[in-house]
């Protein structure tokens, strides 16, 4: 056995088998699959065979066509939990066993390796990077919304051990079915019309009761677009909607601000604003519905506003790629975050029959005024069972 180095590249035989050993206490909560694209660029998934709760196997892995990633993920993350609790993890290919280092961040889906072809040879790059928000976030980032993930929410998946383990948005469950009214977590939302709030679909997932803003006004979900991770809530609440910038495209390097309510239980219930820029014009896998930005965000920021220097809404915070465990690779920068373009918000509102007011695009870039407008439009959302 030898220690794996994230980013390490090795040649593999044409008929290489792959075996994964999970040695941690929560191995039974983890599944393994090979995920990639077929010749027509559609997403495809090939499940590993489950030999026992701690061992997964794929015969002739290297014979699979195209490039793909080997991903380990929590099968049922509705009750929290992370792949970290299944480590130590051993990865065997061609008779060589690598021991993967435990991720330094809490990841509910981890990419163990990437398999590809170069100069006619089959190769593998050890990875160990991942997504805090689990396999659903991985699928969204790779723009593979139509695929069926094997073993997802399988019956009989054990609950996390050693007490409740928090969901990335602050949700933690210590029992299979939460008590009605129990708090599941928190998120953020943006007022885009009087009494109309946009947030992420994953923020409202599993929720039955929603409290909006400091007054905890009651919100009702009126539309959900799971494919683009958007949801609309109707709520009688105070505030001034933000104008949507949909007539002029984002440009690379453009200054933006992210506004939301991360880590309310730690940082308090007041609005947090961070600055950065547009660092990529597409999401994972070239997804044009999303863009990449560098303003720092945290758990609870999901559904918050991404605004330009004038305070116009250009996107909705969606996901963050965990990166601390990839620093040794030297291949990724800090704050790799993804936003959903404002044009998708406009289209969703139209499809739901929600009329948006004809707000003029703001041209006032005085920072104090921009933040004041964000404070009036961005709200916290508390989710209950």
PDB file of C-alpha atoms in Angstrom, residues 105-289:
ATOM      1  CA  UNK A 105     -13.328  19.650   4.377  1.00  0.00           C
ATOM      2  CA  UNK A 106     -16.653  17.929   5.008  1.00  0.00           C
ATOM      3  CA  UNK A 107     -17.648  16.410   1.649  1.00  0.00           C
ATOM      4  CA  UNK A 108     -20.839  14.495   0.901  1.00  0.00           C
ATOM      5  CA  UNK A 109     -19.523  13.535  -2.569  1.00  0.00           C
ATOM      6  CA  UNK A 110     -15.853  13.017  -3.388  1.00  0.00           C
ATOM      7  CA  UNK A 111     -14.210  12.438  -6.781  1.00  0.00           C
ATOM      8  CA  UNK A 112     -11.671   9.691  -6.119  1.00  0.00           C
ATOM      9  CA  UNK A 113     -10.114   9.586  -9.582  1.00  0.00           C
ATOM     10  CA  UNK A 114     -10.464  10.658 -13.201  1.00  0.00           C
ATOM     11  CA  UNK A 115      -9.912   8.068 -15.962  1.00  0.00           C
ATOM     12  CA  UNK A 116      -8.979   9.301 -19.450  1.00  0.00           C
ATOM     13  CA  UNK A 117      -7.012   8.450 -22.595  1.00  0.00           C
ATOM     14  CA  UNK A 118      -3.830  10.226 -23.698  1.00  0.00           C
ATOM     15  CA  UNK A 119      -1.614   9.238 -26.637  1.00  0.00           C
ATOM     16  CA  UNK A 120      -3.596   6.039 -26.986  1.00  0.00           C
ATOM     17  CA  UNK A 121      -2.937   4.966 -23.388  1.00  0.00           C
ATOM     18  CA  UNK A 122      -5.492   4.632 -20.616  1.00  0.00           C
ATOM     19  CA  UNK A 123      -4.519   6.770 -17.619  1.00  0.00           C
ATOM     20  CA  UNK A 124      -5.880   7.705 -14.222  1.00  0.00           C
ATOM     21  CA  UNK A 125      -5.471  10.834 -12.124  1.00  0.00           C
ATOM     22  CA  UNK A 126      -6.038  10.484  -8.384  1.00  0.00           C
ATOM     23  CA  UNK A 127      -8.203  13.345  -7.212  1.00  0.00           C
ATOM     24  CA  UNK A 128      -9.915  13.337  -3.780  1.00  0.00           C
ATOM     25  CA  UNK A 129     -11.730  16.614  -4.406  1.00  0.00           C
ATOM     26  CA  UNK A 130     -15.430  16.994  -3.857  1.00  0.00           C
ATOM     27  CA  UNK A 131     -18.679  18.725  -3.051  1.00  0.00           C
ATOM     28  CA  UNK A 132     -19.985  19.612   0.380  1.00  0.00           C
ATOM     29  CA  UNK A 133     -23.561  19.578  -0.953  1.00  0.00           C
ATOM     30  CA  UNK A 134     -23.336  15.956  -2.083  1.00  0.00           C
ATOM     31  CA  UNK A 135     -24.042  14.055  -5.280  1.00  0.00           C
ATOM     32  CA  UNK A 136     -26.851  16.419  -6.307  1.00  0.00           C
ATOM     33  CA  UNK A 137     -24.382  19.335  -6.328  1.00  0.00           C
ATOM     34  CA  UNK A 138     -21.927  17.227  -8.333  1.00  0.00           C
ATOM     35  CA  UNK A 139     -24.610  16.436 -10.929  1.00  0.00           C
ATOM     36  CA  UNK A 140     -25.599  20.116 -11.179  1.00  0.00           C
ATOM     37  CA  UNK A 141     -21.985  21.237 -11.516  1.00  0.00           C
ATOM     38  CA  UNK A 142     -21.402  18.727 -14.337  1.00  0.00           C
ATOM     39  CA  UNK A 143     -24.669  19.788 -16.041  1.00  0.00           C
ATOM     40  CA  UNK A 144     -26.038  16.228 -15.980  1.00  0.00           C
ATOM     41  CA  UNK A 145     -29.486  16.920 -14.585  1.00  0.00           C
ATOM     42  CA  UNK A 146     -31.133  14.019 -16.425  1.00  0.00           C
ATOM     43  CA  UNK A 147     -29.060  11.137 -15.070  1.00  0.00           C
ATOM     44  CA  UNK A 148     -30.256   8.637 -12.490  1.00  0.00           C
ATOM     45  CA  UNK A 149     -27.763   8.211  -9.664  1.00  0.00           C
ATOM     46  CA  UNK A 150     -27.559   4.569  -8.495  1.00  0.00           C
ATOM     47  CA  UNK A 151     -28.379   3.734  -4.874  1.00  0.00           C
ATOM     48  CA  UNK A 152     -29.727   7.271  -4.335  1.00  0.00           C
ATOM     49  CA  UNK A 153     -31.975   7.347  -1.257  1.00  0.00           C
ATOM     50  CA  UNK A 154     -31.933   3.558  -1.084  1.00  0.00           C
ATOM     51  CA  UNK A 155     -34.117   2.068   1.654  1.00  0.00           C
ATOM     52  CA  UNK A 156     -32.288   0.786   4.688  1.00  0.00           C
ATOM     53  CA  UNK A 157     -29.378   3.240   4.578  1.00  0.00           C
ATOM     54  CA  UNK A 158     -28.252   3.622   8.201  1.00  0.00           C
ATOM     55  CA  UNK A 159     -28.435   6.989   9.888  1.00  0.00           C
ATOM     56  CA  UNK A 160     -25.268   8.902  10.706  1.00  0.00           C
ATOM     57  CA  UNK A 161     -23.589   7.619  13.845  1.00  0.00           C
ATOM     58  CA  UNK A 162     -22.335   9.505  16.888  1.00  0.00           C
ATOM     59  CA  UNK A 163     -25.224  11.940  16.970  1.00  0.00           C
ATOM     60  CA  UNK A 164     -26.611  14.218  14.288  1.00  0.00           C
ATOM     61  CA  UNK A 165     -24.274  15.349  11.519  1.00  0.00           C
ATOM     62  CA  UNK A 166     -25.226  18.695   9.963  1.00  0.00           C
ATOM     63  CA  UNK A 167     -26.481  19.152   6.424  1.00  0.00           C
ATOM     64  CA  UNK A 168     -24.332  21.698   4.486  1.00  0.00           C
ATOM     65  CA  UNK A 169     -27.115  24.276   4.844  1.00  0.00           C
ATOM     66  CA  UNK A 170     -27.191  23.787   8.584  1.00  0.00           C
ATOM     67  CA  UNK A 171     -29.712  20.938   8.636  1.00  0.00           C
ATOM     68  CA  UNK A 172     -29.181  18.126  11.080  1.00  0.00           C
ATOM     69  CA  UNK A 173     -31.451  15.158  11.797  1.00  0.00           C
ATOM     70  CA  UNK A 174     -31.110  12.669  14.617  1.00  0.00           C
ATOM     71  CA  UNK A 175     -34.190  10.626  13.638  1.00  0.00           C
ATOM     72  CA  UNK A 176     -35.440   9.221  10.316  1.00  0.00           C
ATOM     73  CA  UNK A 177     -38.535  11.424  10.206  1.00  0.00           C
ATOM     74  CA  UNK A 178     -38.239  14.928  11.673  1.00  0.00           C
ATOM     75  CA  UNK A 179     -40.912  16.078  14.078  1.00  0.00           C
ATOM     76  CA  UNK A 180     -43.401  18.424  12.371  1.00  0.00           C
ATOM     77  CA  UNK A 181     -42.265  21.971  12.967  1.00  0.00           C
ATOM     78  CA  UNK A 182     -38.662  20.942  13.657  1.00  0.00           C
ATOM     79  CA  UNK A 183     -36.105  23.389  12.229  1.00  0.00           C
ATOM     80  CA  UNK A 184     -34.225  21.810   9.307  1.00  0.00           C
ATOM     81  CA  UNK A 185     -31.872  24.635   8.419  1.00  0.00           C
ATOM     82  CA  UNK A 186     -31.509  28.127   7.006  1.00  0.00           C
ATOM     83  CA  UNK A 187     -30.923  29.738   3.645  1.00  0.00           C
ATOM     84  CA  UNK A 188     -31.244  33.056   1.847  1.00  0.00           C
ATOM     85  CA  UNK A 189     -33.659  34.565  -0.654  1.00  0.00           C
ATOM     86  CA  UNK A 190     -34.066  37.666  -2.818  1.00  0.00           C
ATOM     87  CA  UNK A 191     -37.137  39.857  -3.238  1.00  0.00           C
ATOM     88  CA  UNK A 192     -37.712  40.264  -7.006  1.00  0.00           C
ATOM     89  CA  UNK A 193     -41.279  41.610  -6.878  1.00  0.00           C
ATOM     90  CA  UNK A 194     -43.647  42.657  -4.102  1.00  0.00           C
ATOM     91  CA  UNK A 195     -44.236  39.565  -1.947  1.00  0.00           C
ATOM     92  CA  UNK A 196     -42.217  37.359  -4.357  1.00  0.00           C
ATOM     93  CA  UNK A 197     -38.918  35.776  -3.304  1.00  0.00           C
ATOM     94  CA  UNK A 198     -36.497  33.639  -5.290  1.00  0.00           C
ATOM     95  CA  UNK A 199     -34.200  31.115  -3.620  1.00  0.00           C
ATOM     96  CA  UNK A 200     -32.633  27.717  -4.402  1.00  0.00           C
ATOM     97  CA  UNK A 201     -34.665  24.563  -4.866  1.00  0.00           C
ATOM     98  CA  UNK A 202     -32.320  22.757  -2.496  1.00  0.00           C
ATOM     99  CA  UNK A 203     -33.007  25.363   0.211  1.00  0.00           C
ATOM    100  CA  UNK A 204     -36.736  24.556   0.325  1.00  0.00           C
ATOM    101  CA  UNK A 205     -36.272  20.811  -0.219  1.00  0.00           C
ATOM    102  CA  UNK A 206     -38.047  18.741   2.458  1.00  0.00           C
ATOM    103  CA  UNK A 207     -39.463  21.897   4.074  1.00  0.00           C
ATOM    104  CA  UNK A 208     -43.127  22.324   5.014  1.00  0.00           C
ATOM    105  CA  UNK A 209     -42.991  25.686   6.778  1.00  0.00           C
ATOM    106  CA  UNK A 210     -40.864  28.700   5.845  1.00  0.00           C
ATOM    107  CA  UNK A 211     -40.153  31.787   7.943  1.00  0.00           C
ATOM    108  CA  UNK A 212     -38.864  34.761   5.974  1.00  0.00           C
ATOM    109  CA  UNK A 213     -36.868  37.741   7.239  1.00  0.00           C
ATOM    110  CA  UNK A 214     -36.470  39.113  10.748  1.00  0.00           C
ATOM    111  CA  UNK A 215     -40.256  39.223  11.238  1.00  0.00           C
ATOM    112  CA  UNK A 216     -40.428  35.512  10.306  1.00  0.00           C
ATOM    113  CA  UNK A 217     -43.222  36.110   7.833  1.00  0.00           C
ATOM    114  CA  UNK A 218     -44.829  32.916   6.516  1.00  0.00           C
ATOM    115  CA  UNK A 219     -43.733  31.910   3.011  1.00  0.00           C
ATOM    116  CA  UNK A 220     -45.352  29.479   0.584  1.00  0.00           C
ATOM    117  CA  UNK A 221     -43.519  27.707  -2.238  1.00  0.00           C
ATOM    118  CA  UNK A 222     -45.320  28.413  -5.526  1.00  0.00           C
ATOM    119  CA  UNK A 223     -42.830  27.010  -8.060  1.00  0.00           C
ATOM    120  CA  UNK A 224     -39.728  24.821  -8.114  1.00  0.00           C
ATOM    121  CA  UNK A 225     -37.242  24.285 -10.959  1.00  0.00           C
ATOM    122  CA  UNK A 226     -35.014  21.516  -9.611  1.00  0.00           C
ATOM    123  CA  UNK A 227     -32.989  21.352 -12.830  1.00  0.00           C
ATOM    124  CA  UNK A 228     -31.787  24.933 -12.420  1.00  0.00           C
ATOM    125  CA  UNK A 229     -31.943  24.813  -8.603  1.00  0.00           C
ATOM    126  CA  UNK A 230     -34.467  27.640  -8.311  1.00  0.00           C
ATOM    127  CA  UNK A 231     -37.660  28.081  -6.287  1.00  0.00           C
ATOM    128  CA  UNK A 232     -40.193  30.883  -5.828  1.00  0.00           C
ATOM    129  CA  UNK A 233     -41.905  31.742  -2.540  1.00  0.00           C
ATOM    130  CA  UNK A 234     -44.929  33.937  -2.039  1.00  0.00           C
ATOM    131  CA  UNK A 235     -44.647  35.916   1.196  1.00  0.00           C
ATOM    132  CA  UNK A 236     -46.137  39.132   2.562  1.00  0.00           C
ATOM    133  CA  UNK A 237     -42.943  40.810   3.657  1.00  0.00           C
ATOM    134  CA  UNK A 238     -41.379  44.258   3.684  1.00  0.00           C
ATOM    135  CA  UNK A 239     -38.604  45.362   1.360  1.00  0.00           C
ATOM    136  CA  UNK A 240     -37.810  46.745  -2.078  1.00  0.00           C
ATOM    137  CA  UNK A 241     -37.196  44.323  -4.972  1.00  0.00           C
ATOM    138  CA  UNK A 242     -33.883  44.340  -6.802  1.00  0.00           C
ATOM    139  CA  UNK A 243     -33.876  45.039 -10.553  1.00  0.00           C
ATOM    140  CA  UNK A 244     -32.808  42.042 -12.658  1.00  0.00           C
ATOM    141  CA  UNK A 245     -29.994  42.697 -15.099  1.00  0.00           C
ATOM    142  CA  UNK A 246     -30.912  40.555 -18.086  1.00  0.00           C
ATOM    143  CA  UNK A 247     -30.286  42.926 -20.991  1.00  0.00           C
ATOM    144  CA  UNK A 248     -26.494  43.072 -20.774  1.00  0.00           C
ATOM    145  CA  UNK A 249     -24.284  39.989 -20.365  1.00  0.00           C
ATOM    146  CA  UNK A 250     -21.808  39.396 -17.597  1.00  0.00           C
ATOM    147  CA  UNK A 251     -18.198  39.908 -18.547  1.00  0.00           C
ATOM    148  CA  UNK A 252     -15.168  38.051 -17.280  1.00  0.00           C
ATOM    149  CA  UNK A 253     -13.536  39.846 -14.375  1.00  0.00           C
ATOM    150  CA  UNK A 254     -16.579  41.996 -13.618  1.00  0.00           C
ATOM    151  CA  UNK A 255     -16.844  43.131  -9.995  1.00  0.00           C
ATOM    152  CA  UNK A 256     -19.720  41.602  -8.043  1.00  0.00           C
ATOM    153  CA  UNK A 257     -20.968  41.285  -4.465  1.00  0.00           C
ATOM    154  CA  UNK A 258     -22.600  38.288  -2.802  1.00  0.00           C
ATOM    155  CA  UNK A 259     -25.237  39.021  -0.153  1.00  0.00           C
ATOM    156  CA  UNK A 260     -26.812  36.420   2.108  1.00  0.00           C
ATOM    157  CA  UNK A 261     -27.139  34.932   5.570  1.00  0.00           C
ATOM    158  CA  UNK A 262     -24.386  32.332   6.095  1.00  0.00           C
ATOM    159  CA  UNK A 263     -23.938  30.491   9.395  1.00  0.00           C
ATOM    160  CA  UNK A 264     -26.707  32.346  11.225  1.00  0.00           C
ATOM    161  CA  UNK A 265     -26.115  30.321  14.392  1.00  0.00           C
ATOM    162  CA  UNK A 266     -22.459  31.382  14.451  1.00  0.00           C
ATOM    163  CA  UNK A 267     -22.273  34.769  12.701  1.00  0.00           C
ATOM    164  CA  UNK A 268     -25.660  36.188  13.660  1.00  0.00           C
ATOM    165  CA  UNK A 269     -28.821  36.971  11.728  1.00  0.00           C
ATOM    166  CA  UNK A 270     -27.694  40.172   9.999  1.00  0.00           C
ATOM    167  CA  UNK A 271     -26.904  40.368   6.280  1.00  0.00           C
ATOM    168  CA  UNK A 272     -23.356  39.496   5.209  1.00  0.00           C
ATOM    169  CA  UNK A 273     -21.848  41.001   2.048  1.00  0.00           C
ATOM    170  CA  UNK A 274     -18.625  39.853   0.375  1.00  0.00           C
ATOM    171  CA  UNK A 275     -16.882  41.084  -2.754  1.00  0.00           C
ATOM    172  CA  UNK A 276     -15.231  39.360  -5.683  1.00  0.00           C
ATOM    173  CA  UNK A 277     -15.503  39.082  -9.427  1.00  0.00           C
ATOM    174  CA  UNK A 278     -16.915  36.945 -12.199  1.00  0.00           C
ATOM    175  CA  UNK A 279     -14.159  34.349 -12.540  1.00  0.00           C
ATOM    176  CA  UNK A 280     -15.814  32.128 -15.159  1.00  0.00           C
ATOM    177  CA  UNK A 281     -18.676  32.564 -17.606  1.00  0.00           C
ATOM    178  CA  UNK A 282     -19.963  28.982 -17.336  1.00  0.00           C
ATOM    179  CA  UNK A 283     -20.572  26.448 -14.606  1.00  0.00           C
ATOM    180  CA  UNK A 284     -19.226  22.920 -14.445  1.00  0.00           C
ATOM    181  CA  UNK A 285     -19.107  21.086 -17.750  1.00  0.00           C
ATOM    182  CA  UNK A 286     -19.710  24.325 -19.686  1.00  0.00           C
ATOM    183  CA  UNK A 287     -23.165  24.917 -18.170  1.00  0.00           C
ATOM    184  CA  UNK A 288     -24.249  28.280 -19.619  1.00  0.00           C
ATOM    185  CA  UNK A 289     -27.077  28.640 -17.082  1.00  0.00           C
TER     186      UNK A 289
END
